[in-house]
């Protein structure tokens, strides 16, 4: 539902009425505030939510379809939280396993699990950058 509301409706409406920059800023802000638990957990989980929003928005722009962002969000919640139990910010999710990564808390996410890991931040940035560049290359060749 978050993807349908944020990127399927609000993002598209704002983009059509203003421009892509305004749409990205407002939809990312709303998406981030919808994940309020990240603010209680610290700056890295907040940055991970922001970069996740930017990543799935880049996927939306590249694919020109809401299906891909919905699938990505579903996989993050479904695999990361429900199956692996590796997402701690949504403690009300049931989970089959309880993934625990030990070691340096910046790499492992510490008590925030994968949502607090710098690895997630870098992966989001790499994937976002990849989709932005792929769209630019595709649009240039059209």
Short mmCIF file of N, CA, C and O in Angstrom, two decimals:
data_model
loop_
_atom_site.label_atom_id
_atom_site.label_comp_id
_atom_site.label_asym_id
_atom_site.label_seq_id
_atom_site.Cartn_x
_atom_site.Cartn_y
_atom_site.Cartn_z
N UNK A 1 0.82 -1.19 0.00
CA UNK A 1 0.00 0.00 0.00
C UNK A 1 0.87 1.26 0.00
O UNK A 1 0.47 2.26 -0.58
N UNK A 2 2.01 1.20 0.67
CA UNK A 2 2.88 2.38 0.69
C UNK A 2 3.32 2.75 -0.72
O UNK A 2 3.33 3.94 -1.07
N UNK A 3 3.68 1.77 -1.51
CA UNK A 3 4.13 2.06 -2.87
C UNK A 3 2.99 2.62 -3.72
O UNK A 3 3.20 3.56 -4.50
N UNK A 4 1.81 2.06 -3.58
CA UNK A 4 0.67 2.56 -4.34
C UNK A 4 0.37 4.01 -3.95
O UNK A 4 0.18 4.87 -4.81
N UNK A 5 0.39 4.30 -2.66
CA UNK A 5 0.10 5.65 -2.20
C UNK A 5 1.23 6.63 -2.54
O UNK A 5 0.99 7.67 -3.15
N UNK A 6 2.46 6.28 -2.16
CA UNK A 6 3.57 7.22 -2.29
C UNK A 6 4.02 7.38 -3.74
O UNK A 6 4.07 8.48 -4.26
N UNK A 7 4.38 6.27 -4.40
CA UNK A 7 4.90 6.38 -5.76
C UNK A 7 3.83 6.24 -6.84
O UNK A 7 3.93 6.83 -7.90
N UNK A 8 2.80 5.49 -6.55
CA UNK A 8 1.75 5.30 -7.54
C UNK A 8 0.82 6.48 -7.66
O UNK A 8 0.34 6.80 -8.75
N UNK A 9 0.57 7.16 -6.57
CA UNK A 9 -0.36 8.29 -6.60
C UNK A 9 0.35 9.63 -6.37
O UNK A 9 0.39 10.46 -7.26
N UNK A 10 0.88 9.84 -5.17
CA UNK A 10 1.45 11.15 -4.83
C UNK A 10 2.61 11.54 -5.73
O UNK A 10 2.66 12.66 -6.24
N UNK A 11 3.55 10.64 -5.91
CA UNK A 11 4.72 10.95 -6.74
C UNK A 11 4.29 11.34 -8.16
O UNK A 11 4.75 12.34 -8.70
N UNK A 12 3.40 10.52 -8.74
CA UNK A 12 2.96 10.78 -10.11
C UNK A 12 2.20 12.11 -10.21
O UNK A 12 2.40 12.88 -11.14
N UNK A 13 1.34 12.38 -9.23
CA UNK A 13 0.56 13.61 -9.23
C UNK A 13 1.48 14.83 -9.11
O UNK A 13 1.35 15.79 -9.87
N UNK A 14 2.42 14.78 -8.19
CA UNK A 14 3.34 15.91 -7.99
C UNK A 14 4.24 16.08 -9.21
O UNK A 14 4.48 17.20 -9.67
N UNK A 15 4.73 14.99 -9.75
CA UNK A 15 5.59 15.05 -10.94
C UNK A 15 4.84 15.68 -12.11
O UNK A 15 5.39 16.52 -12.84
N UNK A 16 3.59 15.29 -12.30
CA UNK A 16 2.80 15.82 -13.41
C UNK A 16 2.46 17.30 -13.22
O UNK A 16 2.37 18.04 -14.19
N UNK A 17 2.25 17.72 -11.97
CA UNK A 17 1.86 19.11 -11.69
C UNK A 17 3.04 20.05 -11.47
O UNK A 17 2.89 21.26 -11.60
N UNK A 18 4.19 19.52 -11.10
CA UNK A 18 5.37 20.35 -10.83
C UNK A 18 6.54 19.84 -11.65
O UNK A 18 6.66 20.15 -12.81
N UNK A 19 7.39 19.05 -11.02
CA UNK A 19 8.51 18.45 -11.74
C UNK A 19 9.04 17.27 -10.94
O UNK A 19 8.62 17.02 -9.81
N UNK A 20 9.99 16.57 -11.53
CA UNK A 20 10.50 15.34 -10.92
C UNK A 20 11.24 15.62 -9.61
O UNK A 20 11.15 14.83 -8.67
N UNK A 21 11.96 16.73 -9.51
CA UNK A 21 12.72 17.04 -8.29
C UNK A 21 11.77 17.24 -7.12
O UNK A 21 11.97 16.68 -6.03
N UNK A 22 10.72 18.02 -7.32
CA UNK A 22 9.74 18.26 -6.26
C UNK A 22 9.06 16.94 -5.89
O UNK A 22 8.87 16.64 -4.70
N UNK A 23 8.73 16.14 -6.88
CA UNK A 23 8.08 14.85 -6.63
C UNK A 23 8.97 13.92 -5.82
O UNK A 23 8.51 13.26 -4.88
N UNK A 24 10.26 13.88 -6.17
CA UNK A 24 11.20 13.02 -5.43
C UNK A 24 11.33 13.50 -3.99
O UNK A 24 11.29 12.69 -3.05
N UNK A 25 11.50 14.79 -3.80
CA UNK A 25 11.68 15.33 -2.44
C UNK A 25 10.47 15.08 -1.56
O UNK A 25 10.60 14.59 -0.43
N UNK A 26 9.29 15.38 -2.06
CA UNK A 26 8.08 15.22 -1.24
C UNK A 26 7.76 13.74 -1.00
O UNK A 26 7.48 13.34 0.13
N UNK A 27 7.84 12.92 -2.04
CA UNK A 27 7.51 11.51 -1.85
C UNK A 27 8.53 10.81 -0.95
O UNK A 27 8.16 9.96 -0.13
N UNK A 28 9.80 11.16 -1.07
CA UNK A 28 10.82 10.58 -0.20
C UNK A 28 10.61 11.03 1.25
O UNK A 28 10.74 10.23 2.17
N UNK A 29 10.25 12.29 1.43
CA UNK A 29 9.95 12.78 2.78
C UNK A 29 8.78 12.04 3.40
O UNK A 29 8.84 11.59 4.55
N UNK A 30 7.70 11.86 2.64
CA UNK A 30 6.53 11.14 3.15
C UNK A 30 6.84 9.68 3.42
O UNK A 30 6.42 9.13 4.43
N UNK A 31 7.59 9.05 2.53
CA UNK A 31 7.98 7.65 2.71
C UNK A 31 8.81 7.50 3.98
O UNK A 31 8.62 6.57 4.76
N UNK A 32 9.73 8.43 4.18
CA UNK A 32 10.60 8.37 5.36
C UNK A 32 9.80 8.56 6.64
O UNK A 32 9.98 7.81 7.61
N UNK A 33 8.90 9.53 6.66
CA UNK A 33 8.10 9.75 7.86
C UNK A 33 7.12 8.62 8.12
O UNK A 33 6.72 8.40 9.25
N UNK A 34 6.75 7.87 7.07
CA UNK A 34 5.90 6.70 7.27
C UNK A 34 6.66 5.58 7.97
O UNK A 34 6.06 4.63 8.46
N UNK A 35 7.98 5.68 8.00
CA UNK A 35 8.84 4.71 8.68
C UNK A 35 9.43 5.37 9.93
O UNK A 35 10.64 5.45 10.10
N UNK A 36 8.54 5.86 10.77
CA UNK A 36 8.94 6.64 11.95
C UNK A 36 9.86 5.94 12.91
O UNK A 36 10.64 6.59 13.61
N UNK A 37 9.82 4.62 12.96
CA UNK A 37 10.71 3.88 13.86
C UNK A 37 12.17 4.11 13.56
O UNK A 37 13.02 4.00 14.45
N UNK A 38 12.47 4.46 12.33
CA UNK A 38 13.87 4.71 11.95
C UNK A 38 14.43 5.91 12.72
O UNK A 38 15.60 5.93 13.07
N UNK A 39 13.59 6.90 12.99
CA UNK A 39 14.05 8.10 13.70
C UNK A 39 14.47 7.78 15.13
O UNK A 39 15.36 8.42 15.67
N UNK A 40 13.81 6.81 15.72
CA UNK A 40 14.16 6.40 17.08
C UNK A 40 15.44 5.59 17.11
O UNK A 40 16.13 5.53 18.12
N UNK A 41 15.78 4.98 15.97
CA UNK A 41 16.93 4.07 15.91
C UNK A 41 18.25 4.77 15.59
O UNK A 41 19.30 4.24 15.84
N UNK A 42 18.20 5.96 14.98
CA UNK A 42 19.43 6.68 14.68
C UNK A 42 19.51 7.13 13.24
O UNK A 42 18.64 6.87 12.43
N UNK A 43 20.61 7.78 12.93
CA UNK A 43 20.79 8.39 11.61
C UNK A 43 20.95 7.35 10.50
O UNK A 43 20.42 7.54 9.40
N UNK A 44 21.65 6.27 10.74
CA UNK A 44 21.88 5.28 9.68
C UNK A 44 20.58 4.61 9.23
O UNK A 44 20.34 4.50 8.02
N UNK A 45 19.69 4.18 10.14
CA UNK A 45 18.41 3.66 9.68
C UNK A 45 17.59 4.69 8.89
O UNK A 45 16.93 4.35 7.91
N UNK A 46 17.64 5.96 9.29
CA UNK A 46 16.93 7.01 8.56
C UNK A 46 17.51 7.14 7.16
O UNK A 46 16.77 7.21 6.17
N UNK A 47 18.83 7.17 7.05
CA UNK A 47 19.48 7.24 5.74
C UNK A 47 19.15 6.03 4.88
O UNK A 47 18.98 6.15 3.66
N UNK A 48 19.02 4.87 5.51
CA UNK A 48 18.66 3.66 4.76
C UNK A 48 17.23 3.74 4.21
O UNK A 48 16.97 3.30 3.09
N UNK A 49 16.32 4.32 4.98
CA UNK A 49 14.95 4.50 4.49
C UNK A 49 14.93 5.51 3.35
O UNK A 49 14.29 5.30 2.32
N UNK A 50 15.65 6.60 3.51
CA UNK A 50 15.72 7.63 2.47
C UNK A 50 16.30 7.06 1.18
O UNK A 50 15.73 7.23 0.10
N UNK A 51 17.43 6.35 1.30
CA UNK A 51 18.05 5.81 0.09
C UNK A 51 17.23 4.68 -0.52
O UNK A 51 17.24 4.51 -1.75
N UNK A 52 16.50 3.94 0.30
CA UNK A 52 15.59 2.91 -0.24
C UNK A 52 14.50 3.59 -1.07
O UNK A 52 14.16 3.13 -2.16
N UNK A 53 13.97 4.69 -0.55
CA UNK A 53 12.94 5.42 -1.28
C UNK A 53 13.50 5.96 -2.61
O UNK A 53 12.84 5.86 -3.64
N UNK A 54 14.70 6.51 -2.56
CA UNK A 54 15.32 7.02 -3.78
C UNK A 54 15.60 5.89 -4.78
O UNK A 54 15.40 6.06 -5.99
N UNK A 55 16.03 4.76 -4.27
CA UNK A 55 16.31 3.60 -5.12
C UNK A 55 15.03 3.12 -5.82
O UNK A 55 15.01 2.97 -7.04
N UNK A 56 13.95 2.92 -5.07
CA UNK A 56 12.73 2.41 -5.72
C UNK A 56 12.10 3.47 -6.63
O UNK A 56 11.44 3.12 -7.61
N UNK A 57 12.32 4.74 -6.34
CA UNK A 57 11.85 5.79 -7.26
C UNK A 57 12.65 5.73 -8.55
O UNK A 57 12.08 5.88 -9.65
N UNK A 58 13.96 5.49 -8.47
CA UNK A 58 14.77 5.34 -9.67
C UNK A 58 14.32 4.12 -10.48
O UNK A 58 14.28 4.17 -11.71
N UNK A 59 13.95 3.05 -9.79
CA UNK A 59 13.43 1.86 -10.46
C UNK A 59 12.11 2.19 -11.16
O UNK A 59 11.88 1.78 -12.30
N UNK A 60 11.25 2.93 -10.49
CA UNK A 60 9.98 3.35 -11.08
C UNK A 60 10.22 4.16 -12.36
O UNK A 60 9.60 3.91 -13.39
N UNK A 61 11.14 5.11 -12.29
CA UNK A 61 11.44 5.93 -13.46
C UNK A 61 12.03 5.10 -14.59
O UNK A 61 11.70 5.31 -15.76
N UNK A 62 12.88 4.14 -14.26
CA UNK A 62 13.51 3.32 -15.28
C UNK A 62 12.51 2.37 -15.93
O UNK A 62 12.45 2.24 -17.16
N UNK A 63 11.70 1.70 -15.13
CA UNK A 63 10.77 0.69 -15.64
C UNK A 63 9.47 1.30 -16.15
O UNK A 63 8.75 0.67 -16.90
N UNK A 64 9.18 2.52 -15.69
CA UNK A 64 7.91 3.19 -16.00
C UNK A 64 6.72 2.34 -15.58
O UNK A 64 5.67 2.34 -16.22
N UNK A 65 6.90 1.60 -14.49
CA UNK A 65 5.86 0.72 -13.97
C UNK A 65 5.95 0.68 -12.45
O UNK A 65 7.04 0.63 -11.89
N UNK A 66 4.81 0.68 -11.81
CA UNK A 66 4.77 0.60 -10.35
C UNK A 66 5.02 -0.82 -9.85
O UNK A 66 5.32 -1.03 -8.67
N UNK A 67 4.94 -1.79 -10.74
CA UNK A 67 5.10 -3.19 -10.34
C UNK A 67 6.48 -3.45 -9.72
O UNK A 67 6.58 -4.08 -8.66
N UNK A 68 7.53 -2.95 -10.35
CA UNK A 68 8.88 -3.21 -9.84
C UNK A 68 9.10 -2.64 -8.43
O UNK A 68 9.61 -3.36 -7.56
N UNK A 69 8.73 -1.38 -8.14
CA UNK A 69 8.88 -0.89 -6.77
C UNK A 69 8.05 -1.70 -5.75
O UNK A 69 8.51 -1.94 -4.64
N UNK A 70 6.86 -2.13 -6.16
CA UNK A 70 6.04 -2.95 -5.26
C UNK A 70 6.74 -4.27 -4.97
O UNK A 70 6.81 -4.71 -3.82
N UNK A 71 7.29 -4.90 -6.00
CA UNK A 71 7.99 -6.18 -5.82
C UNK A 71 9.22 -6.01 -4.93
O UNK A 71 9.45 -6.80 -4.02
N UNK A 72 9.98 -4.94 -5.15
CA UNK A 72 11.18 -4.69 -4.34
C UNK A 72 10.79 -4.48 -2.88
O UNK A 72 11.40 -5.06 -1.97
N UNK A 73 9.79 -3.66 -2.63
CA UNK A 73 9.35 -3.39 -1.26
C UNK A 73 8.81 -4.68 -0.62
O UNK A 73 9.09 -4.98 0.54
N UNK A 74 8.05 -5.45 -1.40
CA UNK A 74 7.52 -6.72 -0.91
C UNK A 74 8.64 -7.69 -0.53
O UNK A 74 8.59 -8.34 0.51
N UNK A 75 9.66 -7.77 -1.39
CA UNK A 75 10.78 -8.67 -1.10
C UNK A 75 11.55 -8.23 0.14
O UNK A 75 11.96 -9.05 0.95
N UNK A 76 11.76 -6.91 0.28
CA UNK A 76 12.45 -6.40 1.47
C UNK A 76 11.69 -6.80 2.73
O UNK A 76 12.27 -7.34 3.67
N UNK A 77 10.39 -6.53 2.74
CA UNK A 77 9.58 -6.86 3.92
C UNK A 77 9.39 -8.36 4.06
O UNK A 77 9.48 -8.90 5.16
N UNK A 78 9.12 -9.02 2.95
CA UNK A 78 8.82 -10.46 3.01
C UNK A 78 10.03 -11.31 3.37
O UNK A 78 9.97 -12.11 4.29
N UNK A 79 11.11 -11.11 2.65
CA UNK A 79 12.32 -11.92 2.90
C UNK A 79 13.05 -11.40 4.13
O UNK A 79 13.38 -12.16 5.04
N UNK A 80 13.31 -10.08 4.16
CA UNK A 80 14.10 -9.51 5.25
C UNK A 80 13.43 -9.59 6.59
O UNK A 80 14.07 -9.90 7.60
N UNK A 81 12.14 -9.34 6.63
CA UNK A 81 11.45 -9.30 7.93
C UNK A 81 10.75 -10.61 8.26
O UNK A 81 11.01 -11.21 9.29
N UNK A 82 9.86 -11.04 7.39
CA UNK A 82 9.00 -12.18 7.73
C UNK A 82 9.77 -13.50 7.71
O UNK A 82 9.63 -14.32 8.62
N UNK A 83 10.59 -13.73 6.72
CA UNK A 83 11.32 -15.01 6.64
C UNK A 83 12.56 -14.99 7.52
O UNK A 83 12.74 -15.85 8.38
N UNK A 84 13.44 -14.00 7.31
CA UNK A 84 14.72 -13.99 8.03
C UNK A 84 14.66 -13.35 9.41
O UNK A 84 15.53 -13.58 10.24
N UNK A 85 13.68 -12.50 9.66
CA UNK A 85 13.63 -11.79 10.93
C UNK A 85 14.79 -10.82 11.06
O UNK A 85 15.21 -10.49 12.16
N UNK A 86 15.28 -10.31 9.94
CA UNK A 86 16.44 -9.43 9.95
C UNK A 86 16.10 -7.96 9.92
O UNK A 86 16.96 -7.12 9.78
N UNK A 87 14.83 -7.65 10.05
CA UNK A 87 14.38 -6.26 10.06
C UNK A 87 13.79 -6.00 11.43
O UNK A 87 12.81 -6.62 11.82
N UNK A 88 14.38 -5.09 12.16
CA UNK A 88 13.95 -4.89 13.54
C UNK A 88 13.03 -3.70 13.73
O UNK A 88 12.36 -3.59 14.75
N UNK A 89 12.99 -2.79 12.76
CA UNK A 89 12.21 -1.57 12.98
C UNK A 89 10.70 -1.81 12.91
O UNK A 89 9.93 -1.00 13.37
N UNK A 90 10.32 -2.92 12.34
CA UNK A 90 8.90 -3.29 12.32
C UNK A 90 8.74 -4.52 13.21
O UNK A 90 8.60 -5.64 12.75
N UNK A 91 8.78 -4.30 14.50
CA UNK A 91 8.78 -5.40 15.46
C UNK A 91 7.48 -6.19 15.47
O UNK A 91 7.43 -7.29 16.00
N UNK A 92 6.42 -5.62 14.87
CA UNK A 92 5.15 -6.33 14.87
C UNK A 92 5.07 -7.37 13.75
O UNK A 92 4.11 -8.12 13.67
N UNK A 93 6.11 -7.46 12.89
CA UNK A 93 6.12 -8.47 11.84
C UNK A 93 6.38 -9.84 12.46
O UNK A 93 7.29 -10.00 13.26
N UNK A 94 5.60 -10.83 12.07
CA UNK A 94 5.97 -12.19 12.48
C UNK A 94 7.19 -12.61 11.68
O UNK A 94 7.47 -12.05 10.62
N UNK A 95 7.96 -13.55 12.19
CA UNK A 95 9.11 -14.02 11.43
C UNK A 95 9.36 -15.49 11.69
O UNK A 95 9.09 -15.99 12.78
N UNK A 96 9.86 -16.16 10.66
CA UNK A 96 10.16 -17.59 10.76
C UNK A 96 11.48 -17.83 11.45
O UNK A 96 11.63 -18.77 12.22
N UNK A 97 12.47 -17.01 11.14
CA UNK A 97 13.80 -17.11 11.73
C UNK A 97 14.14 -15.80 12.39
O UNK A 97 13.49 -14.79 12.17
N UNK A 98 15.16 -15.81 13.21
CA UNK A 98 15.62 -14.58 13.84
C UNK A 98 17.08 -14.37 13.49
O UNK A 98 17.97 -14.79 14.22
N UNK A 99 17.29 -13.74 12.35
CA UNK A 99 18.65 -13.51 11.85
C UNK A 99 19.39 -12.58 12.80
O UNK A 99 18.89 -11.52 13.17
N UNK A 100 20.58 -13.00 13.19
CA UNK A 100 21.43 -12.16 14.03
C UNK A 100 22.81 -12.12 13.37
O UNK A 100 23.41 -13.17 13.13
N UNK A 101 23.25 -10.91 13.06
CA UNK A 101 24.59 -10.73 12.50
C UNK A 101 25.42 -10.07 13.59
O UNK A 101 25.04 -9.01 14.09
N UNK A 102 26.50 -10.69 13.95
CA UNK A 102 27.32 -10.14 15.02
C UNK A 102 28.52 -9.40 14.43
O UNK A 102 28.77 -9.44 13.23
N UNK A 103 29.22 -8.74 15.27
CA UNK A 103 30.40 -8.00 14.85
C UNK A 103 30.17 -6.52 14.95
O UNK A 103 29.28 -6.05 15.66
N UNK A 104 30.96 -5.78 14.21
CA UNK A 104 30.89 -4.33 14.22
C UNK A 104 29.46 -3.87 13.94
O UNK A 104 28.85 -4.26 12.95
N UNK A 105 28.91 -3.03 14.81
CA UNK A 105 27.50 -2.63 14.69
C UNK A 105 27.23 -1.79 13.45
O UNK A 105 26.11 -1.80 12.94
N UNK A 106 28.22 -1.08 12.94
CA UNK A 106 28.00 -0.31 11.71
C UNK A 106 27.83 -1.26 10.52
O UNK A 106 27.00 -1.03 9.65
N UNK A 107 28.57 -2.36 10.52
CA UNK A 107 28.44 -3.34 9.45
C UNK A 107 27.25 -4.27 9.66
O UNK A 107 26.54 -4.61 8.72
N UNK A 108 27.02 -4.70 10.90
CA UNK A 108 25.97 -5.67 11.18
C UNK A 108 24.61 -5.01 11.38
O UNK A 108 23.59 -5.66 11.27
N UNK A 109 24.60 -3.73 11.69
CA UNK A 109 23.35 -3.03 12.00
C UNK A 109 23.04 -3.02 13.48
O UNK A 109 22.12 -2.35 13.92
N UNK A 110 23.80 -3.79 14.25
CA UNK A 110 23.60 -3.82 15.70
C UNK A 110 22.18 -4.22 16.06
O UNK A 110 21.61 -5.13 15.47
N UNK A 111 21.57 -3.50 16.98
CA UNK A 111 20.21 -3.83 17.42
C UNK A 111 19.17 -3.55 16.35
O UNK A 111 18.06 -4.07 16.40
N UNK A 112 19.52 -2.74 15.34
CA UNK A 112 18.59 -2.45 14.23
C UNK A 112 18.64 -3.51 13.14
O UNK A 112 17.91 -3.42 12.16
N UNK A 113 19.51 -4.49 13.32
CA UNK A 113 19.72 -5.55 12.34
C UNK A 113 20.09 -4.94 11.00
O UNK A 113 20.76 -3.92 10.94
N UNK A 114 19.62 -5.51 9.88
CA UNK A 114 20.09 -5.05 8.58
C UNK A 114 19.65 -3.62 8.26
O UNK A 114 20.29 -2.94 7.47
N UNK A 115 18.60 -3.16 8.88
CA UNK A 115 18.13 -1.79 8.60
C UNK A 115 19.05 -0.73 9.17
O UNK A 115 18.93 0.43 8.80
N UNK A 116 19.95 -1.12 10.03
CA UNK A 116 20.90 -0.18 10.59
C UNK A 116 22.31 -0.35 10.06
O UNK A 116 23.25 0.23 10.58
N UNK A 117 22.45 -1.15 9.03
CA UNK A 117 23.77 -1.48 8.49
C UNK A 117 24.20 -0.51 7.39
O UNK A 117 23.41 -0.15 6.52
N UNK A 118 25.45 -0.14 7.43
CA UNK A 118 26.00 0.71 6.37
C UNK A 118 26.06 -0.05 5.05
O UNK A 118 26.07 0.56 3.98
N UNK A 119 26.05 -1.37 5.11
CA UNK A 119 26.03 -2.19 3.90
C UNK A 119 24.76 -1.92 3.11
O UNK A 119 24.78 -1.77 1.88
N UNK A 120 23.62 -1.81 3.81
CA UNK A 120 22.34 -1.51 3.15
C UNK A 120 22.40 -0.12 2.52
O UNK A 120 21.93 0.07 1.40
N UNK A 121 22.99 0.83 3.23
CA UNK A 121 23.12 2.18 2.69
C UNK A 121 23.90 2.16 1.37
O UNK A 121 23.45 2.73 0.37
N UNK A 122 25.04 1.49 1.36
CA UNK A 122 25.85 1.43 0.14
C UNK A 122 25.14 0.68 -0.98
O UNK A 122 25.20 1.09 -2.14
N UNK A 123 24.46 -0.40 -0.64
CA UNK A 123 23.72 -1.15 -1.67
C UNK A 123 22.61 -0.29 -2.27
O UNK A 123 22.43 -0.28 -3.49
N UNK A 124 21.87 0.42 -1.42
CA UNK A 124 20.83 1.32 -1.93
C UNK A 124 21.41 2.37 -2.85
O UNK A 124 20.85 2.66 -3.92
N UNK A 125 22.53 2.97 -2.45
CA UNK A 125 23.16 4.01 -3.27
C UNK A 125 23.66 3.45 -4.60
O UNK A 125 23.47 4.07 -5.66
N UNK A 126 24.29 2.29 -4.57
CA UNK A 126 24.79 1.67 -5.79
C UNK A 126 23.64 1.33 -6.74
O UNK A 126 23.70 1.62 -7.94
N UNK A 127 22.59 0.71 -6.20
CA UNK A 127 21.45 0.34 -7.03
C UNK A 127 20.73 1.57 -7.58
O UNK A 127 20.35 1.61 -8.75
N UNK A 128 20.57 2.59 -6.74
CA UNK A 128 19.93 3.83 -7.19
C UNK A 128 20.75 4.45 -8.32
O UNK A 128 20.20 4.80 -9.37
N UNK A 129 22.03 4.60 -8.11
CA UNK A 129 22.91 5.18 -9.12
C UNK A 129 22.86 4.37 -10.41
O UNK A 129 22.80 4.92 -11.51
N UNK A 130 22.86 3.05 -10.29
CA UNK A 130 22.80 2.18 -11.47
C UNK A 130 21.54 2.40 -12.28
O UNK A 130 21.60 2.49 -13.52
N UNK A 131 20.39 2.49 -11.62
CA UNK A 131 19.14 2.69 -12.34
C UNK A 131 19.04 4.10 -12.93
O UNK A 131 18.51 4.28 -14.03
N UNK A 132 19.56 5.10 -12.21
CA UNK A 132 19.57 6.47 -12.76
C UNK A 132 20.43 6.52 -14.01
O UNK A 132 20.03 7.08 -15.04
N UNK A 133 21.61 5.92 -13.95
CA UNK A 133 22.50 5.92 -15.11
C UNK A 133 21.91 5.12 -16.27
O UNK A 133 22.01 5.53 -17.43
N UNK A 134 21.30 3.98 -15.97
CA UNK A 134 20.70 3.16 -17.02
C UNK A 134 19.58 3.93 -17.72
O UNK A 134 19.46 3.87 -18.95
N UNK A 135 18.80 4.68 -16.97
CA UNK A 135 17.73 5.49 -17.57
C UNK A 135 18.32 6.59 -18.43
O UNK A 135 17.84 6.85 -19.53
N UNK A 136 19.36 7.26 -17.94
CA UNK A 136 20.00 8.31 -18.74
C UNK A 136 20.56 7.76 -20.05
O UNK A 136 20.40 8.37 -21.11
N UNK A 137 21.19 6.62 -19.98
CA UNK A 137 21.75 5.99 -21.19
C UNK A 137 20.62 5.60 -22.15
O UNK A 137 20.71 5.86 -23.35
N UNK A 138 19.59 5.01 -21.62
CA UNK A 138 18.46 4.60 -22.47
C UNK A 138 17.80 5.82 -23.11
O UNK A 138 17.51 5.82 -24.31
N UNK A 139 17.55 6.87 -22.31
CA UNK A 139 16.90 8.07 -22.84
C UNK A 139 17.77 8.77 -23.87
O UNK A 139 17.26 9.34 -24.83
N UNK A 140 19.07 8.74 -23.68
CA UNK A 140 20.00 9.35 -24.63
C UNK A 140 19.98 8.64 -25.97
O UNK A 140 20.08 9.24 -27.03
N UNK A 141 19.81 7.31 -25.92
CA UNK A 141 19.81 6.49 -27.14
C UNK A 141 18.48 6.49 -27.86
O UNK A 141 18.39 5.95 -28.96
N UNK A 142 17.45 7.04 -27.25
CA UNK A 142 16.12 7.06 -27.91
C UNK A 142 16.00 8.16 -28.92
O UNK A 142 16.44 9.15 -29.02
#
